[in-house]
GROMACS .gro file of C-alpha atoms in nm:
model
  276
    1UNK     CA    1   0.166   1.380  -1.687
    2UNK     CA    2   0.352   1.310  -1.307
    3UNK     CA    3   0.358   0.979  -1.255
    4UNK     CA    4   0.366   0.813  -0.889
    5UNK     CA    5   0.462   0.422  -0.777
    6UNK     CA    6   0.222   0.493  -0.465
    7UNK     CA    7   0.359   0.145  -0.306
    8UNK     CA    8   0.698  -0.041  -0.292
    9UNK     CA    9   0.942  -0.200  -0.066
   10UNK     CA   10   1.293  -0.176   0.010
   11UNK     CA   11   1.483  -0.440   0.237
   12UNK     CA   12   1.774  -0.609   0.314
   13UNK     CA   13   1.696  -0.942   0.308
   14UNK     CA   14   1.727  -1.149   0.625
   15UNK     CA   15   1.588  -1.529   0.630
   16UNK     CA   16   1.477  -1.472   0.967
   17UNK     CA   17   1.339  -1.114   0.972
   18UNK     CA   18   1.187  -1.178   0.624
   19UNK     CA   19   1.037  -1.542   0.730
   20UNK     CA   20   0.725  -1.450   0.510
   21UNK     CA   21   0.916  -1.470   0.211
   22UNK     CA   22   0.906  -1.847   0.154
   23UNK     CA   23   1.062  -2.061  -0.101
   24UNK     CA   24   0.771  -1.987  -0.337
   25UNK     CA   25   0.870  -1.679  -0.347
   26UNK     CA   26   1.273  -1.733  -0.383
   27UNK     CA   27   1.295  -1.481  -0.632
   28UNK     CA   28   1.264  -1.187  -0.391
   29UNK     CA   29   1.503  -1.379  -0.122
   30UNK     CA   30   1.730  -1.069  -0.202
   31UNK     CA   31   1.837  -0.747  -0.125
   32UNK     CA   32   1.609  -0.460  -0.287
   33UNK     CA   33   1.717  -0.143  -0.233
   34UNK     CA   34   1.698   0.228  -0.400
   35UNK     CA   35   2.001   0.108  -0.687
   36UNK     CA   36   1.790  -0.164  -0.769
   37UNK     CA   37   1.450   0.051  -0.830
   38UNK     CA   38   1.552   0.404  -0.980
   39UNK     CA   39   1.643   0.269  -1.302
   40UNK     CA   40   1.342   0.054  -1.337
   41UNK     CA   41   1.101   0.385  -1.268
   42UNK     CA   42   1.313   0.499  -1.509
   43UNK     CA   43   1.263   0.272  -1.789
   44UNK     CA   44   0.886   0.328  -1.704
   45UNK     CA   45   0.861   0.689  -1.679
   46UNK     CA   46   0.790   0.682  -1.331
   47UNK     CA   47   0.868   1.024  -1.157
   48UNK     CA   48   0.899   0.915  -0.818
   49UNK     CA   49   0.761   0.635  -0.563
   50UNK     CA   50   0.647   0.600  -0.194
   51UNK     CA   51   0.819   0.359   0.014
   52UNK     CA   52   0.617   0.162   0.270
   53UNK     CA   53   0.723  -0.044   0.553
   54UNK     CA   54   0.772  -0.405   0.568
   55UNK     CA   55   0.935  -0.460   0.928
   56UNK     CA   56   0.692  -0.294   1.226
   57UNK     CA   57   0.972  -0.127   1.421
   58UNK     CA   58   1.098   0.164   1.421
   59UNK     CA   59   1.429   0.129   1.328
   60UNK     CA   60   1.301   0.016   1.018
   61UNK     CA   61   1.150   0.427   0.985
   62UNK     CA   62   1.502   0.566   1.065
   63UNK     CA   63   1.647   0.294   0.740
   64UNK     CA   64   1.368   0.451   0.494
   65UNK     CA   65   1.370   0.806   0.563
   66UNK     CA   66   1.774   0.764   0.515
   67UNK     CA   67   1.702   0.618   0.185
   68UNK     CA   68   1.464   0.909   0.103
   69UNK     CA   69   1.706   1.164   0.210
   70UNK     CA   70   1.953   1.023  -0.015
   71UNK     CA   71   1.761   0.934  -0.319
   72UNK     CA   72   1.501   1.240  -0.461
   73UNK     CA   73   1.291   1.029  -0.664
   74UNK     CA   74   1.171   0.875  -0.319
   75UNK     CA   75   0.894   1.120  -0.232
   76UNK     CA   76   0.715   0.965   0.082
   77UNK     CA   77   0.754   0.716   0.339
   78UNK     CA   78   0.477   0.493   0.521
   79UNK     CA   79   0.615   0.392   0.789
   80UNK     CA   80   0.546   0.189   1.120
   81UNK     CA   81   0.443   0.345   1.473
   82UNK     CA   82   0.326   0.151   1.805
   83UNK     CA   83  -0.035   0.311   1.782
   84UNK     CA   84  -0.102   0.113   2.102
   85UNK     CA   85   0.168   0.318   2.312
   86UNK     CA   86   0.072   0.543   2.581
   87UNK     CA   87   0.312   0.807   2.426
   88UNK     CA   88   0.198   0.796   2.085
   89UNK     CA   89   0.136   1.183   2.064
   90UNK     CA   90   0.533   1.215   2.174
   91UNK     CA   91   0.625   0.966   1.896
   92UNK     CA   92   0.416   1.159   1.611
   93UNK     CA   93   0.571   1.492   1.761
   94UNK     CA   94   0.947   1.334   1.697
   95UNK     CA   95   0.855   1.268   1.362
   96UNK     CA   96   0.734   1.588   1.180
   97UNK     CA   97   1.131   1.663   1.168
   98UNK     CA   98   1.095   1.430   0.904
   99UNK     CA   99   0.943   1.606   0.574
  100UNK     CA  100   0.914   1.285   0.388
  101UNK     CA  101   0.761   1.084   0.618
  102UNK     CA  102   0.399   1.078   0.532
  103UNK     CA  103   0.172   0.809   0.724
  104UNK     CA  104   0.206   0.477   0.877
  105UNK     CA  105   0.059   0.123   0.884
  106UNK     CA  106   0.016  -0.176   1.007
  107UNK     CA  107   0.023  -0.552   0.888
  108UNK     CA  108  -0.345  -0.579   1.023
  109UNK     CA  109  -0.370  -0.919   0.747
  110UNK     CA  110  -0.116  -1.096   1.016
  111UNK     CA  111  -0.322  -1.052   1.323
  112UNK     CA  112  -0.470  -1.354   1.458
  113UNK     CA  113  -0.712  -1.082   1.597
  114UNK     CA  114  -0.917  -1.041   1.262
  115UNK     CA  115  -1.092  -0.677   1.393
  116UNK     CA  116  -0.764  -0.574   1.569
  117UNK     CA  117  -0.772  -0.223   1.391
  118UNK     CA  118  -1.142  -0.207   1.636
  119UNK     CA  119  -0.919  -0.247   1.965
  120UNK     CA  120  -0.962   0.039   2.197
  121UNK     CA  121  -0.590   0.169   2.247
  122UNK     CA  122  -0.541   0.095   1.903
  123UNK     CA  123  -0.815   0.360   1.783
  124UNK     CA  124  -0.701   0.578   2.035
  125UNK     CA  125  -0.378   0.618   1.833
  126UNK     CA  126  -0.543   0.647   1.495
  127UNK     CA  127  -0.739   0.925   1.615
  128UNK     CA  128  -0.410   1.141   1.693
  129UNK     CA  129  -0.301   1.116   1.331
  130UNK     CA  130  -0.501   1.366   1.197
  131UNK     CA  131  -0.339   1.657   1.447
  132UNK     CA  132   0.015   1.575   1.265
  133UNK     CA  133  -0.143   1.548   0.906
  134UNK     CA  134  -0.040   1.160   0.876
  135UNK     CA  135  -0.229   0.926   0.663
  136UNK     CA  136  -0.288   0.564   0.724
  137UNK     CA  137  -0.255   0.259   0.483
  138UNK     CA  138  -0.503  -0.012   0.565
  139UNK     CA  139  -0.330  -0.347   0.497
  140UNK     CA  140  -0.633  -0.613   0.533
  141UNK     CA  141  -0.729  -0.931   0.362
  142UNK     CA  142  -1.099  -0.954   0.252
  143UNK     CA  143  -1.245  -1.081   0.547
  144UNK     CA  144  -1.145  -0.775   0.733
  145UNK     CA  145  -1.306  -0.529   0.476
  146UNK     CA  146  -1.625  -0.519   0.737
  147UNK     CA  147  -1.422  -0.420   1.007
  148UNK     CA  148  -1.215  -0.167   0.804
  149UNK     CA  149  -1.534  -0.018   0.713
  150UNK     CA  150  -1.645   0.027   1.091
  151UNK     CA  151  -1.322   0.175   1.159
  152UNK     CA  152  -1.337   0.414   0.874
  153UNK     CA  153  -1.651   0.537   0.969
  154UNK     CA  154  -1.538   0.608   1.295
  155UNK     CA  155  -1.314   0.859   1.185
  156UNK     CA  156  -1.473   1.030   0.905
  157UNK     CA  157  -1.181   1.346   0.881
  158UNK     CA  158  -0.860   1.079   0.847
  159UNK     CA  159  -0.715   0.983   0.512
  160UNK     CA  160  -0.735   0.608   0.489
  161UNK     CA  161  -0.622   0.417   0.177
  162UNK     CA  162  -0.687   0.034   0.106
  163UNK     CA  163  -0.377  -0.090   0.000
  164UNK     CA  164  -0.342  -0.411  -0.279
  165UNK     CA  165  -0.756  -0.353  -0.349
  166UNK     CA  166  -0.794  -0.560  -0.067
  167UNK     CA  167  -0.649  -0.843  -0.185
  168UNK     CA  168  -0.922  -1.016  -0.329
  169UNK     CA  169  -0.872  -1.396  -0.434
  170UNK     CA  170  -0.815  -1.355  -0.794
  171UNK     CA  171  -0.675  -1.659  -0.880
  172UNK     CA  172  -0.973  -1.873  -0.744
  173UNK     CA  173  -1.246  -1.602  -0.929
  174UNK     CA  174  -1.413  -1.512  -0.593
  175UNK     CA  175  -1.565  -1.209  -0.593
  176UNK     CA  176  -1.923  -1.093  -0.463
  177UNK     CA  177  -1.814  -1.079  -0.128
  178UNK     CA  178  -1.531  -0.854  -0.174
  179UNK     CA  179  -1.742  -0.663  -0.425
  180UNK     CA  180  -1.984  -0.604  -0.161
  181UNK     CA  181  -1.778  -0.475   0.108
  182UNK     CA  182  -1.561  -0.297  -0.101
  183UNK     CA  183  -1.872  -0.060  -0.225
  184UNK     CA  184  -1.979  -0.040   0.123
  185UNK     CA  185  -1.625   0.066   0.263
  186UNK     CA  186  -1.582   0.324  -0.045
  187UNK     CA  187  -1.860   0.518   0.059
  188UNK     CA  188  -1.655   0.641   0.332
  189UNK     CA  189  -1.512   0.929   0.154
  190UNK     CA  190  -1.231   0.996   0.343
  191UNK     CA  191  -1.088   0.616   0.209
  192UNK     CA  192  -0.892   0.598  -0.105
  193UNK     CA  193  -0.778   0.259  -0.321
  194UNK     CA  194  -0.405   0.154  -0.406
  195UNK     CA  195  -0.451  -0.039  -0.748
  196UNK     CA  196  -0.148  -0.246  -0.621
  197UNK     CA  197  -0.059  -0.607  -0.543
  198UNK     CA  198  -0.323  -0.812  -0.751
  199UNK     CA  199  -0.101  -1.013  -0.937
  200UNK     CA  200   0.022  -1.186  -0.592
  201UNK     CA  201  -0.336  -1.276  -0.557
  202UNK     CA  202  -0.352  -1.400  -0.890
  203UNK     CA  203  -0.279  -1.753  -1.056
  204UNK     CA  204   0.122  -1.700  -1.056
  205UNK     CA  205   0.220  -1.866  -1.391
  206UNK     CA  206  -0.083  -1.834  -1.567
  207UNK     CA  207  -0.236  -1.510  -1.515
  208UNK     CA  208  -0.393  -1.334  -1.792
  209UNK     CA  209  -0.498  -0.940  -1.834
  210UNK     CA  210  -0.859  -1.025  -1.817
  211UNK     CA  211  -0.845  -1.194  -1.479
  212UNK     CA  212  -0.789  -0.839  -1.352
  213UNK     CA  213  -1.082  -0.695  -1.537
  214UNK     CA  214  -1.366  -0.738  -1.310
  215UNK     CA  215  -1.232  -0.664  -1.010
  216UNK     CA  216  -1.063  -0.274  -1.128
  217UNK     CA  217  -1.421  -0.251  -1.239
  218UNK     CA  218  -1.572  -0.267  -0.944
  219UNK     CA  219  -1.283  -0.043  -0.746
  220UNK     CA  220  -1.294   0.229  -1.050
  221UNK     CA  221  -1.681   0.206  -1.026
  222UNK     CA  222  -1.701   0.234  -0.618
  223UNK     CA  223  -1.384   0.432  -0.531
  224UNK     CA  224  -1.416   0.696  -0.843
  225UNK     CA  225  -1.173   0.856  -1.035
  226UNK     CA  226  -1.047   1.044  -0.754
  227UNK     CA  227  -0.963   0.805  -0.484
  228UNK     CA  228  -0.755   0.567  -0.663
  229UNK     CA  229  -0.370   0.534  -0.729
  230UNK     CA  230  -0.148   0.281  -0.895
  231UNK     CA  231   0.123   0.119  -0.691
  232UNK     CA  232   0.350  -0.164  -0.782
  233UNK     CA  233   0.432  -0.340  -0.507
  234UNK     CA  234   0.731  -0.391  -0.595
  235UNK     CA  235   0.967  -0.646  -0.549
  236UNK     CA  236   0.689  -0.841  -0.396
  237UNK     CA  237   0.509  -0.821  -0.730
  238UNK     CA  238   0.814  -0.984  -0.914
  239UNK     CA  239   0.697  -1.338  -0.783
  240UNK     CA  240   0.411  -1.341  -1.019
  241UNK     CA  241   0.515  -1.022  -1.267
  242UNK     CA  242   0.799  -0.787  -1.385
  243UNK     CA  243   0.750  -0.406  -1.290
  244UNK     CA  244   0.683  -0.388  -1.640
  245UNK     CA  245   0.375  -0.645  -1.654
  246UNK     CA  246   0.220  -0.513  -1.376
  247UNK     CA  247   0.203  -0.145  -1.517
  248UNK     CA  248   0.055  -0.281  -1.835
  249UNK     CA  249  -0.214  -0.409  -1.684
  250UNK     CA  250  -0.316  -0.065  -1.548
  251UNK     CA  251  -0.225   0.041  -1.879
  252UNK     CA  252  -0.449  -0.163  -2.060
  253UNK     CA  253  -0.748  -0.095  -1.825
  254UNK     CA  254  -0.687   0.320  -1.806
  255UNK     CA  255  -0.663   0.342  -2.191
  256UNK     CA  256  -1.016   0.390  -2.213
  257UNK     CA  257  -0.993   0.685  -1.955
  258UNK     CA  258  -0.954   1.071  -2.080
  259UNK     CA  259  -0.594   1.194  -2.074
  260UNK     CA  260  -0.699   1.368  -1.759
  261UNK     CA  261  -0.873   1.091  -1.523
  262UNK     CA  262  -0.539   0.886  -1.664
  263UNK     CA  263  -0.355   1.189  -1.465
  264UNK     CA  264  -0.556   1.163  -1.187
  265UNK     CA  265  -0.448   0.746  -1.159
  266UNK     CA  266  -0.126   0.764  -1.224
  267UNK     CA  267   0.029   1.043  -0.993
  268UNK     CA  268  -0.234   1.331  -0.921
  269UNK     CA  269  -0.415   1.161  -0.658
  270UNK     CA  270  -0.115   1.021  -0.465
  271UNK     CA  271   0.037   1.359  -0.444
  272UNK     CA  272  -0.262   1.499  -0.339
  273UNK     CA  273  -0.361   1.201  -0.043
  274UNK     CA  274   0.005   1.178   0.058
  275UNK     CA  275   0.113   1.545   0.065
  276UNK     CA  276   0.415   1.489  -0.172
   0.00000   0.00000   0.00000
């Protein structure tokens, strides 16, 4: 079984650039580089990973692609690009020289305009991705899922994946509105979902595996076994869980599935979605 971690990050910590890493997250106020991740992946039998942007700069794309060129275990990169730029096609064409660049992401969850993704210029940029073979990661909070549904429906041929199961408020056990919206967006067959990042939405110090079960039930039922993939969200997950604990939540849940179904969740779906 090929295992892929479909969502992790690298950075050289800078307190200004990474101001979102506040003092409550002190454990990740440090550098996280391929040399730190590789032994962890080996320990847990993960064959490769997809590294995802943190900074909204093309300079970071170059850094991540540099890591990927030097390390075979980095199978893909999800970068950032200004989708509203007038020269978007030119920039997308430029990136085709990098085989490991698989797609792009924008930090939609941080935009003051909660419907930012429905901006005309942004959608024009999204409309160009398919011709270059790029995927798109949707990073949102629960209040944006309905907008994301309209967004994804507007581009039925564009492959999308929702990061971190859209960050439901697991600590508050708030599930009903999120569940309804996730079932709705899952009806778009071009939308996948990453089972990642959940621990950071739970009670960091006191979560239990059972806290995640109702949310996983919704995701697995709504998206089906062919459109979900494992992601650790390392090192962000470290504020609430070790890599092994994050994996353990998923292993506990998928143990009831057939070996073939587990194979899809742990690797095959990510390989197909990103073209790894």
